[in-house]
Amino acid sequence: MATDEIRQVIVIGGGPAGYTAALYAARANLRPLVIEGFAWGGQLMITSDVENYPGYPEGIMGPEMMRDFRSQAERFGAEFVTDDVARVDFSSHPFRVYVDDAEHRTETVIVATGANARQLGLPSEQQLQGRGVSYCAVCDASFFREKVVVVVGGGDSAMEEATFLTKFASRVIILHRRDEFRASPIMLDRARASEKIEFVTNAVVEEVLGGASGVTGVRYQDVRTGETHEVDAQGLFVAIGHDPSTKLFLDQLDHDDAGYLVTRPGSTETNVAGVFAAGDVQDHVYRQAVTAAGSGCMAALDAERFLAAREGHPGTASTAPRSEPAEV
Ligand code: NAP
């Protein structure tokens, strides 16, 4: 069922990037439609205190911050569909975005579907999320002052998280499932040089131990001997990579080998003129709420410029000279 209206902007995704894009687009009178997904809020919905977002000197709970982002966009006229996008068609203009049996048509799309930290897939891991199990050391390390923490993984993320955690924790144990590391030598050497970091290799996590009061330890199996061991710890940082939420777009938008959307350097433009990407869906380096919000702002300004150029020079938007946005 197609709606009659052709939207100027549809934002797909309801995290820091999507809501910031919606805020800027709404303030530019573009009346954006945000298809925010059932699980709106993104990774911040499984984060407790956010202490590194500027403007919140006392910190703020992740879900509360996302509600604030959302209502700020709503205040200026953004509209929301709390559902998942089923399919997109960027092959002709206007673009088409399908939700259930509804077809939405639009001049521009901002893709801000984010990424998800990979999980170990253990029920105990899920139960203790936000109570000692974390996926972001930059966000949560300070809660583990003088505590023992375990980091799982053998890539650059694990080395980086473990090294960062040494600023707070008394001891950091890296558990890795093999005895060879994917991490780059420089990151590995930095972790090895720390007196606070220990390595346990050939170790597969079987269970996160703990209860209502939080994590108390980790049980793992040594895959060479088959023996199980327990280590006492108050925190578990899972650093086994991230997966961008890009399945819907892979056949239509350029992406790298890991599935992250590729944008033109210094902009949020994808390979399809009029489709922009912002936030973690195109950033596997910084992955912070503040950087996602910043790129959401860029995407809205890029969409606004695209629309202005299209009005002035029909059919030549992607090559039209850039004009300044109406409002910054
Ligand atoms: P990654 O390189 O894919 O490494 C993931 C690690 O987690 C691997 O050691 C892998 O083990 C392990 N792993 C995966 N699934 C697991 C599971 N179910 N259980 C236990 N262990 C599991 O991911 P990443 O470390 O996040 O890095 C991603 C990219 O970002 C890389 O290109 C990296 O260089 C880059 N990065 C760069 C920096 C930096 O330069 N500052 C920091 C972070 C990330 P196996 O090795 O056995 O597969």
Coordinates of C-alpha atoms and ligand atoms in Angstrom, one line a residue:
M1 CA 0.0 0.0 0.0
A2 CA 1.7 3.2 -1.1
T3 CA 1.3 6.5 0.7
D4 CA 0.5 9.4 -1.6
E5 CA 3.1 11.7 -0.1
I6 CA 6.6 11.8 -1.4
R7 CA 8.8 12.6 1.7
Q8 CA 11.8 14.8 1.5
V9 CA 13.8 12.8 4.0
I10 CA 13.4 9.4 5.5
V11 CA 15.8 8.5 8.3
I12 CA 16.2 4.7 8.9
G13 CA 17.4 4.0 12.4
G14 CA 16.7 5.3 15.9
G15 CA 20.1 5.8 17.6
P16 CA 22.2 8.9 18.2
A17 CA 22.9 9.3 14.5
G18 CA 19.3 8.9 13.3
Y19 CA 17.8 11.1 15.9
T20 CA 20.4 13.9 15.4
A21 CA 19.8 13.7 11.6
A22 CA 16.1 13.9 12.3
L23 CA 16.5 16.9 14.6
Y24 CA 18.5 18.8 12.0
A25 CA 16.2 17.9 9.1
A26 CA 13.2 18.8 11.2
R27 CA 14.7 22.2 12.0
A28 CA 15.3 22.7 8.3
N29 CA 11.5 22.2 7.8
L30 CA 12.0 18.9 5.9
R31 CA 9.5 17.1 8.2
P32 CA 11.6 13.9 8.3
L33 CA 10.0 10.5 8.8
V34 CA 12.1 8.4 11.1
I35 CA 11.6 4.6 10.8
E36 CA 13.3 3.9 14.0
G37 CA 12.9 0.2 14.4
F38 CA 11.2 -1.9 17.1
A39 CA 14.4 -1.8 19.2
W40 CA 14.9 2.0 18.9
G41 CA 17.6 3.6 20.9
G42 CA 20.4 1.3 19.6
Q43 CA 23.4 0.2 21.6
L44 CA 22.7 2.9 24.3
M45 CA 19.7 0.9 25.4
I46 CA 22.0 -1.7 26.9
T47 CA 24.3 0.9 28.4
S48 CA 23.8 2.1 32.0
D49 CA 25.5 5.3 32.9
V50 CA 26.9 7.4 30.0
E51 CA 29.6 9.7 31.5
N52 CA 31.4 10.8 28.3
Y53 CA 28.6 12.6 26.4
P54 CA 29.3 16.3 26.6
G55 CA 26.7 18.3 28.3
Y56 CA 25.8 15.8 31.0
P57 CA 28.3 16.6 33.8
E58 CA 26.6 14.2 36.2
G59 CA 26.3 11.5 33.5
I60 CA 23.0 10.1 32.2
M61 CA 21.5 6.6 31.7
G62 CA 21.7 5.5 28.1
P63 CA 18.0 4.8 27.6
E64 CA 17.1 8.2 29.1
M65 CA 19.6 10.0 26.8
M66 CA 18.0 8.3 23.8
R67 CA 14.5 9.3 24.9
D68 CA 15.8 12.9 25.2
F69 CA 17.3 12.7 21.6
R70 CA 14.0 11.4 20.3
S71 CA 11.8 14.0 22.0
Q72 CA 14.1 16.8 20.8
A73 CA 13.6 15.7 17.2
E74 CA 9.9 15.3 17.8
R75 CA 9.6 18.8 19.2
F76 CA 10.6 20.2 15.8
G77 CA 8.3 18.1 13.7
A78 CA 10.0 14.7 13.2
E79 CA 7.6 11.9 12.8
F80 CA 8.2 8.3 13.8
V81 CA 7.3 4.8 12.7
T82 CA 8.3 2.3 15.4
D83 CA 8.8 -0.6 13.2
D84 CA 11.6 -2.3 11.2
V85 CA 12.2 -1.6 7.5
A86 CA 11.6 -4.8 5.5
R87 CA 13.1 -3.7 2.2
V88 CA 14.4 -0.7 0.3
D89 CA 14.6 0.2 -3.4
F90 CA 17.2 2.8 -4.3
S91 CA 17.2 1.9 -8.0
S92 CA 15.0 4.8 -9.1
H93 CA 13.9 8.2 -7.8
P94 CA 11.9 8.7 -5.6
F95 CA 13.4 6.0 -3.4
R96 CA 11.1 3.4 -1.8
V97 CA 11.2 2.2 1.7
Y98 CA 8.9 -0.7 2.7
V99 CA 7.6 -1.3 6.2
D100 CA 5.2 -4.3 6.5
D101 CA 2.8 -3.7 3.6
A102 CA 3.3 0.1 3.5
E103 CA 5.4 1.7 0.8
H104 CA 7.0 5.1 1.7
R105 CA 8.5 7.2 -1.1
T106 CA 11.2 9.8 -0.5
E107 CA 13.6 12.2 -2.2
T108 CA 16.5 11.3 0.2
V109 CA 17.3 8.6 2.7
I110 CA 19.6 8.8 5.7
V111 CA 20.8 5.3 6.7
A112 CA 21.6 5.2 10.4
T113 CA 21.0 1.6 11.4
G114 CA 24.1 1.3 13.6
A115 CA 26.1 -1.7 14.5
N116 CA 25.8 -4.3 17.2
A117 CA 28.6 -5.6 19.4
R118 CA 29.0 -9.3 18.9
Q119 CA 27.9 -11.4 21.9
L120 CA 29.2 -14.7 23.1
G121 CA 25.6 -16.0 23.0
L122 CA 25.5 -17.3 26.6
P123 CA 22.3 -16.9 28.6
S124 CA 24.3 -15.8 31.7
E125 CA 26.0 -13.1 29.5
Q126 CA 22.6 -11.7 28.6
Q127 CA 21.3 -11.9 32.2
L128 CA 24.3 -9.9 33.5
Q129 CA 24.4 -7.2 30.8
G130 CA 24.6 -3.8 32.5
R131 CA 25.5 -5.6 35.8
G132 CA 29.1 -6.3 35.1
V133 CA 29.0 -7.5 31.4
S134 CA 29.9 -4.7 29.1
Y135 CA 30.8 -4.2 25.4
C136 CA 32.5 -0.9 25.7
A137 CA 35.4 -0.1 28.0
V138 CA 35.5 3.6 27.1
C139 CA 31.9 3.7 28.4
D140 CA 32.1 1.5 31.5
A141 CA 35.7 1.1 32.6
S142 CA 35.5 3.7 35.4
F143 CA 32.9 1.5 37.2
F144 CA 35.7 -1.1 37.7
R145 CA 38.1 0.9 39.8
E146 CA 40.4 -1.5 41.7
K147 CA 38.4 -4.5 40.5
V148 CA 39.4 -7.6 38.5
V149 CA 38.0 -7.7 35.0
V150 CA 38.1 -10.3 32.2
V151 CA 38.3 -9.2 28.5
V152 CA 37.3 -11.7 25.9
G153 CA 38.9 -11.6 22.4
G154 CA 42.2 -11.6 20.6
G155 CA 41.8 -8.7 18.1
D156 CA 42.7 -5.0 18.3
S157 CA 39.5 -4.2 20.1
A158 CA 40.3 -6.6 22.9
M159 CA 43.9 -5.2 23.3
E160 CA 42.6 -1.7 23.2
E161 CA 39.8 -2.4 25.7
A162 CA 42.3 -4.2 28.0
T163 CA 44.8 -1.5 27.9
F164 CA 42.2 1.2 28.6
L165 CA 40.9 -0.8 31.5
T166 CA 44.3 -0.8 33.2
K167 CA 43.7 2.9 34.1
F168 CA 41.0 1.7 36.5
A169 CA 41.1 -2.0 37.2
S170 CA 43.6 -3.7 39.5
R171 CA 44.0 -6.7 37.2
V172 CA 42.9 -7.4 33.6
I173 CA 42.8 -11.0 32.3
I174 CA 42.5 -11.4 28.5
L175 CA 40.8 -14.7 27.6
H176 CA 41.3 -15.7 24.0
R177 CA 40.1 -18.9 22.3
R178 CA 43.3 -19.5 20.3
D179 CA 47.0 -19.0 21.0
E180 CA 47.5 -16.8 18.0
F181 CA 46.2 -13.2 17.9
R182 CA 44.5 -11.3 15.2
A183 CA 45.6 -8.1 16.9
S184 CA 48.2 -6.0 15.3
P185 CA 51.7 -6.4 16.8
I186 CA 51.8 -2.9 18.1
M187 CA 48.5 -3.3 20.0
L188 CA 49.5 -6.7 21.3
D189 CA 52.9 -5.5 22.5
R190 CA 51.3 -2.6 24.3
A191 CA 49.0 -4.9 26.1
R192 CA 51.9 -7.4 26.9
A193 CA 53.9 -4.5 28.3
S194 CA 51.3 -3.8 31.0
E195 CA 52.0 -5.3 34.4
K196 CA 48.3 -5.4 35.1
I197 CA 47.4 -7.5 32.0
E198 CA 47.6 -11.3 32.0
F199 CA 46.9 -13.5 29.0
V200 CA 45.0 -16.8 29.1
T201 CA 44.9 -18.5 25.7
N202 CA 43.1 -21.5 24.3
A203 CA 40.3 -20.5 26.6
V204 CA 36.6 -20.5 25.7
V205 CA 34.2 -18.9 28.0
E206 CA 31.5 -21.3 29.2
E207 CA 29.6 -19.2 31.7
V208 CA 29.5 -15.8 33.3
L209 CA 29.1 -16.3 37.0
G210 CA 27.1 -14.0 39.2
G211 CA 23.6 -13.0 40.2
A212 CA 21.5 -10.0 41.2
S213 CA 24.5 -8.2 42.7
G214 CA 26.6 -8.5 39.5
V215 CA 29.4 -10.6 38.0
T216 CA 31.5 -12.6 40.4
G217 CA 33.6 -14.6 37.9
V218 CA 34.0 -16.4 34.6
R219 CA 34.2 -20.1 33.9
Y220 CA 36.2 -21.2 30.9
Q221 CA 37.4 -24.3 29.2
D222 CA 41.0 -24.9 28.2
V223 CA 40.5 -26.3 24.7
R224 CA 43.8 -28.2 24.7
T225 CA 43.1 -30.2 27.9
G226 CA 39.3 -30.0 28.1
E227 CA 39.6 -28.9 31.8
T228 CA 37.4 -26.1 33.1
H229 CA 38.6 -23.3 35.3
E230 CA 37.1 -20.4 37.1
V231 CA 38.5 -17.0 37.6
D232 CA 37.2 -14.5 40.1
A233 CA 36.3 -11.2 38.4
Q234 CA 33.7 -8.4 38.9
G235 CA 33.5 -7.5 35.2
L236 CA 33.5 -9.1 31.8
F237 CA 34.2 -7.0 28.7
V238 CA 33.3 -8.8 25.5
A239 CA 35.5 -7.5 22.7
I240 CA 35.0 -9.9 19.8
G241 CA 34.0 -7.4 17.2
H242 CA 30.9 -5.6 15.9
D243 CA 28.5 -6.3 13.1
P244 CA 27.0 -3.3 11.2
S245 CA 23.2 -3.5 10.6
T246 CA 23.5 -3.4 6.8
K247 CA 21.8 -6.5 5.5
L248 CA 19.0 -4.4 3.9
F249 CA 21.5 -2.4 1.9
L250 CA 24.3 -4.7 0.8
D251 CA 23.0 -5.3 -2.7
Q252 CA 22.4 -1.5 -3.3
L253 CA 25.1 0.4 -1.5
D254 CA 28.9 0.1 -1.6
H255 CA 30.3 -1.5 1.5
D256 CA 33.6 -2.9 2.8
D257 CA 34.4 -6.5 3.4
A258 CA 33.0 -6.4 6.9
G259 CA 29.7 -4.9 5.6
Y260 CA 30.2 -1.3 6.8
L261 CA 28.7 1.2 4.3
V262 CA 31.3 3.3 2.4
T263 CA 30.9 7.0 2.4
R264 CA 32.8 9.6 0.4
P265 CA 35.6 10.9 2.7
G266 CA 34.5 14.0 4.5
S267 CA 30.9 13.5 3.8
T268 CA 28.0 11.1 4.4
E269 CA 27.3 10.5 0.7
T270 CA 27.0 6.9 -0.4
N271 CA 27.4 5.7 -4.0
V272 CA 23.7 6.4 -4.6
A273 CA 23.1 10.2 -5.0
G274 CA 20.5 11.1 -2.4
V275 CA 21.3 8.3 0.0
F276 CA 23.4 9.2 3.0
A277 CA 24.9 7.1 5.8
A278 CA 25.7 8.2 9.3
G279 CA 26.9 6.7 12.6
D280 CA 28.3 3.3 13.3
V281 CA 26.8 1.8 10.2
Q282 CA 29.7 3.5 8.3
D283 CA 32.2 3.9 11.2
H284 CA 34.1 1.0 12.7
V285 CA 36.8 3.2 14.2
Y286 CA 35.3 5.7 16.6
R287 CA 31.9 4.1 17.4
Q288 CA 30.9 6.7 20.1
A289 CA 27.5 8.3 20.7
V290 CA 29.0 11.7 20.2
T291 CA 30.7 10.8 16.8
A292 CA 27.5 9.1 15.6
A293 CA 25.5 12.2 16.5
G294 CA 28.0 14.4 14.7
S295 CA 27.7 12.4 11.5
G296 CA 23.9 12.4 11.8
C297 CA 24.1 16.2 11.7
M298 CA 26.4 16.0 8.6
A299 CA 23.9 13.6 6.9
A300 CA 21.0 16.0 7.5
L301 CA 23.0 18.9 6.1
D302 CA 24.2 16.8 3.1
A303 CA 20.5 15.8 2.4
E304 CA 19.4 19.4 2.7
R305 CA 22.1 20.5 0.2
F306 CA 21.1 17.7 -2.1
L307 CA 17.5 18.8 -2.1
A308 CA 18.4 22.4 -2.6
A309 CA 20.6 21.5 -5.6
R310 CA 17.9 19.3 -7.0
E311 CA 15.3 22.0 -6.9
G312 CA 17.7 24.4 -8.6
H313 CA 19.1 22.0 -11.2
P314 CA 16.6 19.1 -11.7
G315 CA 18.4 15.8 -12.5
T316 CA 21.9 17.0 -11.8
A317 CA 21.9 17.0 -8.0
S318 CA 25.0 14.7 -7.6
T319 CA 27.2 17.1 -9.6
A320 CA 25.6 20.4 -8.7
P321 CA 27.7 22.9 -6.9
R322 CA 27.3 22.9 -3.2
S323 CA 25.3 25.6 -1.5
E324 CA 25.5 26.5 2.1
P325 CA 22.8 25.1 4.4
A326 CA 20.0 27.4 5.5
E327 CA 20.8 26.8 9.2
V328 CA 23.7 25.3 11.0
Ligands
NAP1 P1 38.4 -8.8 15.0 O1 39.7 -8.3 14.5 O2 37.4 -9.5 14.1 O3 38.7 -9.7 16.2 C1 37.7 -10.4 16.9 C2 38.4 -11.3 18.0 O4 37.4 -11.9 18.7 C3 39.2 -12.4 17.3 O5 40.4 -12.6 18.1 C4 38.3 -13.6 17.4 O6 39.0 -14.8 17.6 C5 37.5 -13.3 18.7 N1 36.2 -13.9 18.6 C6 35.2 -13.7 17.6 N2 34.1 -14.4 17.9 C7 34.3 -15.0 19.1 C8 33.6 -15.8 20.0 N3 32.3 -16.1 19.7 N4 34.1 -16.2 21.1 C9 35.4 -15.9 21.5 N5 36.2 -15.1 20.7 C10 35.6 -14.7 19.5 O7 37.5 -7.6 15.7 P2 38.0 -6.3 16.4 O8 39.1 -6.6 17.4 O9 36.8 -5.6 16.9 O10 38.6 -5.4 15.2 C11 37.8 -5.1 14.1 C12 38.6 -4.1 13.2 O11 38.7 -2.8 13.8 C13 40.0 -4.6 12.8 O12 40.3 -4.2 11.5 C14 40.8 -3.9 13.8 O13 42.2 -3.7 13.3 C15 40.1 -2.5 13.9 N6 40.4 -1.9 15.2 C16 41.4 -1.0 15.3 C17 41.7 -0.4 16.5 C18 42.9 0.6 16.5 O14 43.7 0.6 15.6 N7 42.9 1.4 17.5 C19 41.0 -0.7 17.6 C20 40.0 -1.6 17.5 C21 39.7 -2.2 16.3 P3 39.7 -15.6 16.4 O15 41.0 -14.8 16.2 O16 40.0 -16.9 16.9 O17 38.8 -15.5 15.2

